[in-house]
Every structure is written in structure tokens, then in C-alpha cells.
Short mmCIF file of C-alpha atoms and ligand atoms in Angstrom, two decimals:
data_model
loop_
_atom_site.label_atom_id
_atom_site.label_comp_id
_atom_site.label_asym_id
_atom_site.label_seq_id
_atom_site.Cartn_x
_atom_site.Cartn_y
_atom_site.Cartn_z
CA UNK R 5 0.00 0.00 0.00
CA UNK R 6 1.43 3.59 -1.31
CA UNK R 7 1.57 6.38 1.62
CA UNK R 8 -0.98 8.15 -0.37
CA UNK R 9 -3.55 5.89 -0.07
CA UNK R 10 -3.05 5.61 3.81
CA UNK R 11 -4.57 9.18 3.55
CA UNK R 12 -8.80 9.43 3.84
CA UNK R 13 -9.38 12.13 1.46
CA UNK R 14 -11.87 15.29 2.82
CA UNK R 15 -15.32 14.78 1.06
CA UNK R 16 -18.46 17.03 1.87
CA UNK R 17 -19.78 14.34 3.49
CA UNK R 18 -16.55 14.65 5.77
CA UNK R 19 -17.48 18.09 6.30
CA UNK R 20 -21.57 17.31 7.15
CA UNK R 21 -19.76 14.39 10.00
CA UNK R 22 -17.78 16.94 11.46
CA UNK R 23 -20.44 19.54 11.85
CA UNK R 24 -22.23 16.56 13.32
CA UNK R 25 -20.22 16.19 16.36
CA UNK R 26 -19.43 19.46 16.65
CA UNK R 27 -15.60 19.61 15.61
CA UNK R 28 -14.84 23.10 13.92
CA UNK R 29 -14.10 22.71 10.30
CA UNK R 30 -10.26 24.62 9.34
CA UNK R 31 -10.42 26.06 5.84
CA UNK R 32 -7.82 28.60 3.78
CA UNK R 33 -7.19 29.51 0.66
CA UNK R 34 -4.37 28.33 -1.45
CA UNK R 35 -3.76 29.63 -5.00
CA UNK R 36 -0.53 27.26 -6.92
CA UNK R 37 0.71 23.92 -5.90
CA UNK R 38 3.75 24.94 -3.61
CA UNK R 39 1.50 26.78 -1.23
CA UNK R 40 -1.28 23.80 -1.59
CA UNK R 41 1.06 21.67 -0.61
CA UNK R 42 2.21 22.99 2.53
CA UNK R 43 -1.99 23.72 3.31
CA UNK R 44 -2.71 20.37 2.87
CA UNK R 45 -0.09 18.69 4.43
CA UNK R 46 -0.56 20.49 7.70
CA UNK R 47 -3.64 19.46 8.29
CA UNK R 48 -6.47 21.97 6.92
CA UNK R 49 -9.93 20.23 5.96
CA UNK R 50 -10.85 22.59 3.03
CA UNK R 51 -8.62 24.67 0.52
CA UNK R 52 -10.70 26.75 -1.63
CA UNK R 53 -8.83 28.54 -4.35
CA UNK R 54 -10.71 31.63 -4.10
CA UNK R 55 -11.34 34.47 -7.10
CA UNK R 56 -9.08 36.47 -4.03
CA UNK R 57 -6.54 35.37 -6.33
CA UNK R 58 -7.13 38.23 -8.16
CA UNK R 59 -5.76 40.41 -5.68
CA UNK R 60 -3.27 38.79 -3.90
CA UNK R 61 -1.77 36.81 -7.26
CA UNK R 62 -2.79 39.30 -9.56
CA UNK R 63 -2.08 42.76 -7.82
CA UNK R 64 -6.15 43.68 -8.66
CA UNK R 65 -7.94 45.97 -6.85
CA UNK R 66 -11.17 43.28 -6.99
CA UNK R 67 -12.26 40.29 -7.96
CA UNK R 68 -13.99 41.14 -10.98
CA UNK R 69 -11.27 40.90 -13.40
CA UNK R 70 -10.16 37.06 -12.34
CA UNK R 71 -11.00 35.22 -15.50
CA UNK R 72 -12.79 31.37 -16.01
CA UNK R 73 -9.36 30.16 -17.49
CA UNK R 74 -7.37 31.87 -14.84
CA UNK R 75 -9.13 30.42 -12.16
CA UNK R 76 -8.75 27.04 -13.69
CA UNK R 77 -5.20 27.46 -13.87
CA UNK R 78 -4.79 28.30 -9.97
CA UNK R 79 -7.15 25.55 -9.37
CA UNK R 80 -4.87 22.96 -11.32
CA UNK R 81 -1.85 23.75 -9.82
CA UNK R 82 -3.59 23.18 -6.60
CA UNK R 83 -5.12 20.02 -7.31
CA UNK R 84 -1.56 18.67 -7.61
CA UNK R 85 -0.77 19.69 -4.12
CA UNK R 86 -3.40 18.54 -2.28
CA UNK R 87 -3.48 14.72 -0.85
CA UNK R 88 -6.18 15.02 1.63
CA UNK R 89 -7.97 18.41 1.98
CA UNK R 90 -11.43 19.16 0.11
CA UNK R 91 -10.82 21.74 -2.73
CA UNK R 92 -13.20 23.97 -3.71
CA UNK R 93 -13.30 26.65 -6.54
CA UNK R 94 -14.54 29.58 -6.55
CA UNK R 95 -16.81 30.22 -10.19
CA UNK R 96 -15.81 33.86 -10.71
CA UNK R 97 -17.82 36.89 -11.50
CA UNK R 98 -19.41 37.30 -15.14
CA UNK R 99 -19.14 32.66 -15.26
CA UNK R 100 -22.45 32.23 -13.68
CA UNK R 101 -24.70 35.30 -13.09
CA UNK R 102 -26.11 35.81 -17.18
CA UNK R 103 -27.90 31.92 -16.92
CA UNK R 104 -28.21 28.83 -15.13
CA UNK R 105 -26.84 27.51 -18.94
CA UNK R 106 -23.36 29.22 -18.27
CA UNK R 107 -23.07 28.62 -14.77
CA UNK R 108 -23.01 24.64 -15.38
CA UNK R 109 -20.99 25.10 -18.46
CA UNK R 110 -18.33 27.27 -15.96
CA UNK R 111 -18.71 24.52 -13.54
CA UNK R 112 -18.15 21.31 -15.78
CA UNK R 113 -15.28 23.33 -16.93
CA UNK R 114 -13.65 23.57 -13.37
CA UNK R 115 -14.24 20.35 -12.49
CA UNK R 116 -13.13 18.75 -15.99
CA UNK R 117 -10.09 20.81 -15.95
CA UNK R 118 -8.59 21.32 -12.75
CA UNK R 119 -9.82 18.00 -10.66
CA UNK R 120 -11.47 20.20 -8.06
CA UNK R 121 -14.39 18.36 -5.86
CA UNK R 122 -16.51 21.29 -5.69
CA UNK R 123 -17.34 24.96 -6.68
CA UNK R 124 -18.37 28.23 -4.42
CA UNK R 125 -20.65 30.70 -5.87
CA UNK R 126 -21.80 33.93 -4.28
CA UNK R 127 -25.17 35.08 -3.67
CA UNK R 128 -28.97 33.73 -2.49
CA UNK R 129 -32.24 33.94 -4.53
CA UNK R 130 -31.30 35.85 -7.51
CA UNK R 131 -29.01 32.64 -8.41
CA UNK R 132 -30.92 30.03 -7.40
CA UNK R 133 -31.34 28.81 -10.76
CA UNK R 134 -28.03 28.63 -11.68
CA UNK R 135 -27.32 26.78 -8.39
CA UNK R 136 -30.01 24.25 -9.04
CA UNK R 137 -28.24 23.62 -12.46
CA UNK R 138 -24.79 23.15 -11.25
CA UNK R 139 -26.05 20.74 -8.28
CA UNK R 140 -28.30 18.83 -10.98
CA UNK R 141 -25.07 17.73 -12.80
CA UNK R 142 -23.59 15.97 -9.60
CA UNK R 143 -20.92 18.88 -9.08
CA UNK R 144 -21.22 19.82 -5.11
CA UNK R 145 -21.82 23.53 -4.19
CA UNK R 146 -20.58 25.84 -1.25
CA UNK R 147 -22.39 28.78 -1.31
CA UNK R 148 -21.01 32.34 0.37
CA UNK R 149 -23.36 34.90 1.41
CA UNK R 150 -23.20 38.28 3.36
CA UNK R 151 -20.35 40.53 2.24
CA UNK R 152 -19.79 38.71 -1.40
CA UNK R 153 -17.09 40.54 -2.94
CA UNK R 154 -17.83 40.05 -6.44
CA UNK R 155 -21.04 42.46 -5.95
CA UNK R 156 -18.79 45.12 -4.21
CA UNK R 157 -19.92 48.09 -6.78
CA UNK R 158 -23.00 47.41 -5.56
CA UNK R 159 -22.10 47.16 -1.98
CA UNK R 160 -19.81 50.41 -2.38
CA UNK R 161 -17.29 49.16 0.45
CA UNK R 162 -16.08 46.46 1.96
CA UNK R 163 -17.67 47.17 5.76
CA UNK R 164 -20.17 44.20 7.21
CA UNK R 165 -23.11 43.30 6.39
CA UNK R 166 -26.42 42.69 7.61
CA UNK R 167 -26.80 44.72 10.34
CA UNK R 168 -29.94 45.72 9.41
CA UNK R 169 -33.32 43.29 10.30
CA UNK R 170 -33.77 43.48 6.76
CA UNK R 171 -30.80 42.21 5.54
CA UNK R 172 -30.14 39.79 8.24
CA UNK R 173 -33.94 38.40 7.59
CA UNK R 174 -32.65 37.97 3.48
CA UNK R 175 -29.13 36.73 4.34
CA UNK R 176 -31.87 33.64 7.08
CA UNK R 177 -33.51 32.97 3.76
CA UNK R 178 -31.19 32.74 1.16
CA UNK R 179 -29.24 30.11 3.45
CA UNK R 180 -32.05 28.28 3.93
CA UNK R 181 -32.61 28.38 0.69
CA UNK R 182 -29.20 27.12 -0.25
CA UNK R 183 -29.46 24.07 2.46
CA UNK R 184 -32.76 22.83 0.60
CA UNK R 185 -31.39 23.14 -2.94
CA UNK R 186 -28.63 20.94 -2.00
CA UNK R 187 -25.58 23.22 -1.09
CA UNK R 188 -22.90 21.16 0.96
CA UNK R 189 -21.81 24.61 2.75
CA UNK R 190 -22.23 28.24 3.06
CA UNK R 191 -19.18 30.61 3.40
CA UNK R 192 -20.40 33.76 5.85
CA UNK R 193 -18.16 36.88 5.01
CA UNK R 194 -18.39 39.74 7.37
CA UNK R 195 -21.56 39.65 9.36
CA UNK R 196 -22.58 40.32 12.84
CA UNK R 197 -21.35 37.41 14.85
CA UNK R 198 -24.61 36.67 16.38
CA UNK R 199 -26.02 36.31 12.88
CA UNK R 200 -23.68 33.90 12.16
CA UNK R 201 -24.60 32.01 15.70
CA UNK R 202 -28.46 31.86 14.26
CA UNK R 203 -27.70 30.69 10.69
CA UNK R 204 -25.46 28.37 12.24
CA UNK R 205 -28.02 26.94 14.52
CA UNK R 206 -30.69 26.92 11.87
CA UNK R 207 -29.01 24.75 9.38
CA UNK R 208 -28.36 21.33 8.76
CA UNK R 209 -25.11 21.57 6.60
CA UNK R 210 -21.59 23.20 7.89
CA UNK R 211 -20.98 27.48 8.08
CA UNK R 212 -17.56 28.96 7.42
CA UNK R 213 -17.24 32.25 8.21
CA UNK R 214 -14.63 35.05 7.92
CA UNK R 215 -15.28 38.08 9.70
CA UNK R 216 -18.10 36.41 11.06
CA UNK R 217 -17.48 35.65 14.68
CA UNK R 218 -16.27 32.24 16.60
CA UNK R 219 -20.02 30.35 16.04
CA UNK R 220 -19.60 29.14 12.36
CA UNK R 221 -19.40 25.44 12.02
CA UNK R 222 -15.50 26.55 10.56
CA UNK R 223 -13.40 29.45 9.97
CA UNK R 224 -11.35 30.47 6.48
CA UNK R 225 -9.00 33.12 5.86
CA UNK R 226 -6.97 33.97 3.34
CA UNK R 227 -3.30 32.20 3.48
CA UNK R 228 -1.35 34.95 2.39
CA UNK R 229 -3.32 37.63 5.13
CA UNK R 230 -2.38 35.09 7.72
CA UNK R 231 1.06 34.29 6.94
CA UNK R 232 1.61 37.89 6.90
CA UNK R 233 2.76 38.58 3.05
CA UNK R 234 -0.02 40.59 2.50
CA UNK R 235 0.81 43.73 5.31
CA UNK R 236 -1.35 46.23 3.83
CA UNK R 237 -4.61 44.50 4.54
CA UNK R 238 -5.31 44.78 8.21
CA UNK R 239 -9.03 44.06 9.20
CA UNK R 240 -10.25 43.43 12.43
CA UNK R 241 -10.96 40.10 11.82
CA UNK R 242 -7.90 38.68 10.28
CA UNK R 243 -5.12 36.93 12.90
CA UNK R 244 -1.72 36.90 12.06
CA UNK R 245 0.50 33.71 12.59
CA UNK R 246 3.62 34.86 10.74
CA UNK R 247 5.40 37.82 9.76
CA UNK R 248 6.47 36.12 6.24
CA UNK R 249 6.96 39.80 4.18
CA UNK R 250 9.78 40.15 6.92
CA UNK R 251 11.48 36.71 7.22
CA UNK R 252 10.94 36.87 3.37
CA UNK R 253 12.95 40.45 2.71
CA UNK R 254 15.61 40.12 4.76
CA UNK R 255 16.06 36.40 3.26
CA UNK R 256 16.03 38.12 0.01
CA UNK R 257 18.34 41.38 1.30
CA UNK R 258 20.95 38.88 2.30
CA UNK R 259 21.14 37.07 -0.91
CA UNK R 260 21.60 40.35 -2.60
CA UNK R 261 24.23 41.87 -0.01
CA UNK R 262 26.17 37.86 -0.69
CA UNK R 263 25.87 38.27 -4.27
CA UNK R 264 27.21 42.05 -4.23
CA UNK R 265 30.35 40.48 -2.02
CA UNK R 266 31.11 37.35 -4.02
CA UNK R 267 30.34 35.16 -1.02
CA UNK R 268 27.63 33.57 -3.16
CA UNK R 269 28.06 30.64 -4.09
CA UNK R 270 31.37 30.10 -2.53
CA UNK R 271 33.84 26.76 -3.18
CA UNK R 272 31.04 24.34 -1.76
CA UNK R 273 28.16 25.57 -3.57
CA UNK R 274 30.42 25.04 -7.20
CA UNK R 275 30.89 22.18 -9.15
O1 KIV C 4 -12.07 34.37 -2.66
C1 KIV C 4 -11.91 34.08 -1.46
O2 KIV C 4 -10.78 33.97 -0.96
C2 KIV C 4 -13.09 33.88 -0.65
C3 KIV C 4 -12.89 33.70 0.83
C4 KIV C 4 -12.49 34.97 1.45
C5 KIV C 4 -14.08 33.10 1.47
O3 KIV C 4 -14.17 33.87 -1.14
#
């Protein structure tokens, strides 16, 4: 027997157990297969390669730009990484919204082409159709409601959502809605933490929230906010477990100051 298959894979069904008996579901994102790798292999349940690619891999100010091929090339790489988490991918914006038509034919692509288990898509009732669809063709769905970025002209800014009864009672149905479509998960983005505690409480399948308080059924962040390469973005909600922009320059400002001096390579480090 290979090491590999000593490994039980993550499914959603995984995911539905663990919400079960109450153990906290760990999800982050990953992006290409060298940061997968080290994801997977300590320990997280759920990588989802997230459209935040655009800004953290592609230096965009949004989402929006992130294109269908794109995505399926982070997802790939990914893929390869991963032995044991669940990877999801995120369908980005302009994919799915037109018709529930495109949205499977985005899907099918993702799954076809990268080897992901499962897609995200953001939003409630207005694509319920589209969601419907995707689940019809066997491909599993997360959905992510509250602050979804890809709607963020609409929105205006990036400050939480659903404070308002109004809201709130929209963001209740819409993941309600998701649960009895067929959704395997919901993603919660910035919402009032005892929002999160009701939605949580009132569905069947597993939360994840960011920005969304400690009573989701799991949390996700983005790797590259918690390792601490990303130092500009600072919210309230995101921990930091590593200073990585400073290991990583002065790493890189003493390769420079040894190349500069001749030290590197020296006599070992030559053939
Ligand atoms: O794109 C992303 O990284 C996400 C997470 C923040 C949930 O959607």
C-alpha cells in the first residue's frame, strides 16, 4: 500500500460528520501547488482557491477581473498539491450570473479541468437557478453569502453586512434556501457574529465564516493575510500567525548583499 492511499481524502460528506459532532471545520485559501502543498499537508480540511486570487496573485484591486481560465489554472496547480484536503473553486464573477446555462458550463469546466471536488458561488435567490443547475449535474456547491465581494460596486465598500433586520432576515432565507437546494456549505463573510450564531443553529449543513465571529461550524482566511505577506490589509478580523513579508525580505536582502560580495556561491556551492 502507497503512503498516499493511507490518507482518507476530505469529502463534503466529511465536512456534514464533522459539523455533526461538533468539531470546527479549518479552511484557507491556497492559490498554486507549492502553497497547496504545505496547506494540505498540515492538516487543513478545506482549501478553496478563491477568485481572491485576483488580488493577492494578480495585484487587482477586486475580484472582478479574475477570469474562467485563470481560475482554472490556480485551481490545477492546486489540485496537484493537495493529498487530503477538500478543494473547492470559486466560479468567478461574469461565469455564472447571465444563466443557469453558463453557470453549469463554468462549472463542468472547473471540475473537468482542474480536478477540483466542488465549486463556491456567491449570492442567495437571484441565483438560485443557476445553483439548481450546477447541483443537478452531480458537481457539489458551497455557497457564500453576506459581504460577497464580487457584488462590491453594488455594496460600495467592503464594511459588514447585515446589520440591518432586513438584511439579516434575506441573508436567514437565502441560506435556507441554499441548504434545501442541495448546497454542501455556506461561506459567511463579514456579518454580525450573532447572525452567524443563528444561521449556524438553523441549518443542517456546515458554516464557514470570515469576519463572522467564533459560532460558524469553521473558519477560512486567506493564506497569504495570515502568513503575513499581504501587510497592507489589516481588518479586524484577520489573525496573524507569521510575519512572512519580513522573514521573506531580509532572506532576500541577504542574498543580494552575498551576491554584491562574491560570497555567493562560494567553493562548496560550485561544481
Ligand atoms: O475568494 C476568497 O478567498 C473567498 C474567501 C475569502 C471566502 O471567497
Amino acid at each position: 500500500m502507497s503512503v498516499h492511499s493511507e490518507i482518507k481524502r476530505i469529502t463534503t460528506h466529511i465536512l456534514q460528520e464533522m459539523k455533526n459532532r461538533g468539531e470546527k471545520i479549518s479552511c484557507l485559501t491556497a492559490y498554486d501547488y507549492s502553497m497547496a502543498r504545505i496547506v494540505d499537508a498540515a492538516g487543513v480540511d478545506l482549501i478553496l482557491v478563491g477568485d481572491s486570487a485576483s488580488n493577492v496573485m494578480a495585484g487587482h484591486e477586486t475580484t472582478l477581473p479574475i477570469t474562467l481560465d485563470q481560475m482554472i489554472y490556480h485551481a490545477s496547480s492546486v489540485v496537484k498539491g493537495v493529498k487530503r484536503a477538500l478543494v473547492v473553486v470559486d466560479i468567478p464573477f461574469g461565469s455564472y450570473q447571465g444563466n443557469s446555462s453558463e453557470a453549469l458550463r463554468s462549472a463542468i469546466r472547473i471540475m473537468k479541468e482542474s480536478g477540483a471536488h466542488a465549486v463556491k458561488m456567491e449570492g442567495g435567490a437571484e441565483i438560485k437557478e443557476s445553483i439548481i443547475r450546477v447541483l443537478s449535474a452531480g458537481i457539489p456547491v458551497m455557497g457564500h453569502l453576506g459581504l460577497t465581494p464580487q457584488s462590491i460596486y453594488k455594496f460600495g465598500t467592503y464594511s459588514v453586512r447585515a446589520k440591518e433586520d432586513d438584511e439579516a432576515t434575506k441573508l436567514i432565507e437565502d441560506a435556507k434556501m441554499l441548504e434545501q437546494c442541495g448546497a454542501f456549505s455556506v461561506v459567511l463573510e463579514k456579518i454580525p457574529a450573532v447572525l452567524t450564531k443563528k444561521v449556524s443553529e438553523q441549518l443542517t449543513i456546515p458554516t464557514v465564516g470570515i469576519g463572522a465571529g467564533p459560532d460558524a461550524d469553521g473558519q477560512i482566511l486567506v493564506v497569504h493575510d495570515m502568513l503575513g505577506i499581504n501587510k497592507e490589509f489589516k481588518p479586524r478580523f484577520l489573525r496573524r500567525y507569521a510575519d512572512l513579508d519580513t522573514i521573506m525580505h531580509e532572506a532576500i536582502g541577504q542574498y543580494v548583499a552575498d551576491v554584491k560580495a562574491v560570497d555567493f556561491p562560494n567553493a562548496k556551492e560550485s561544481y
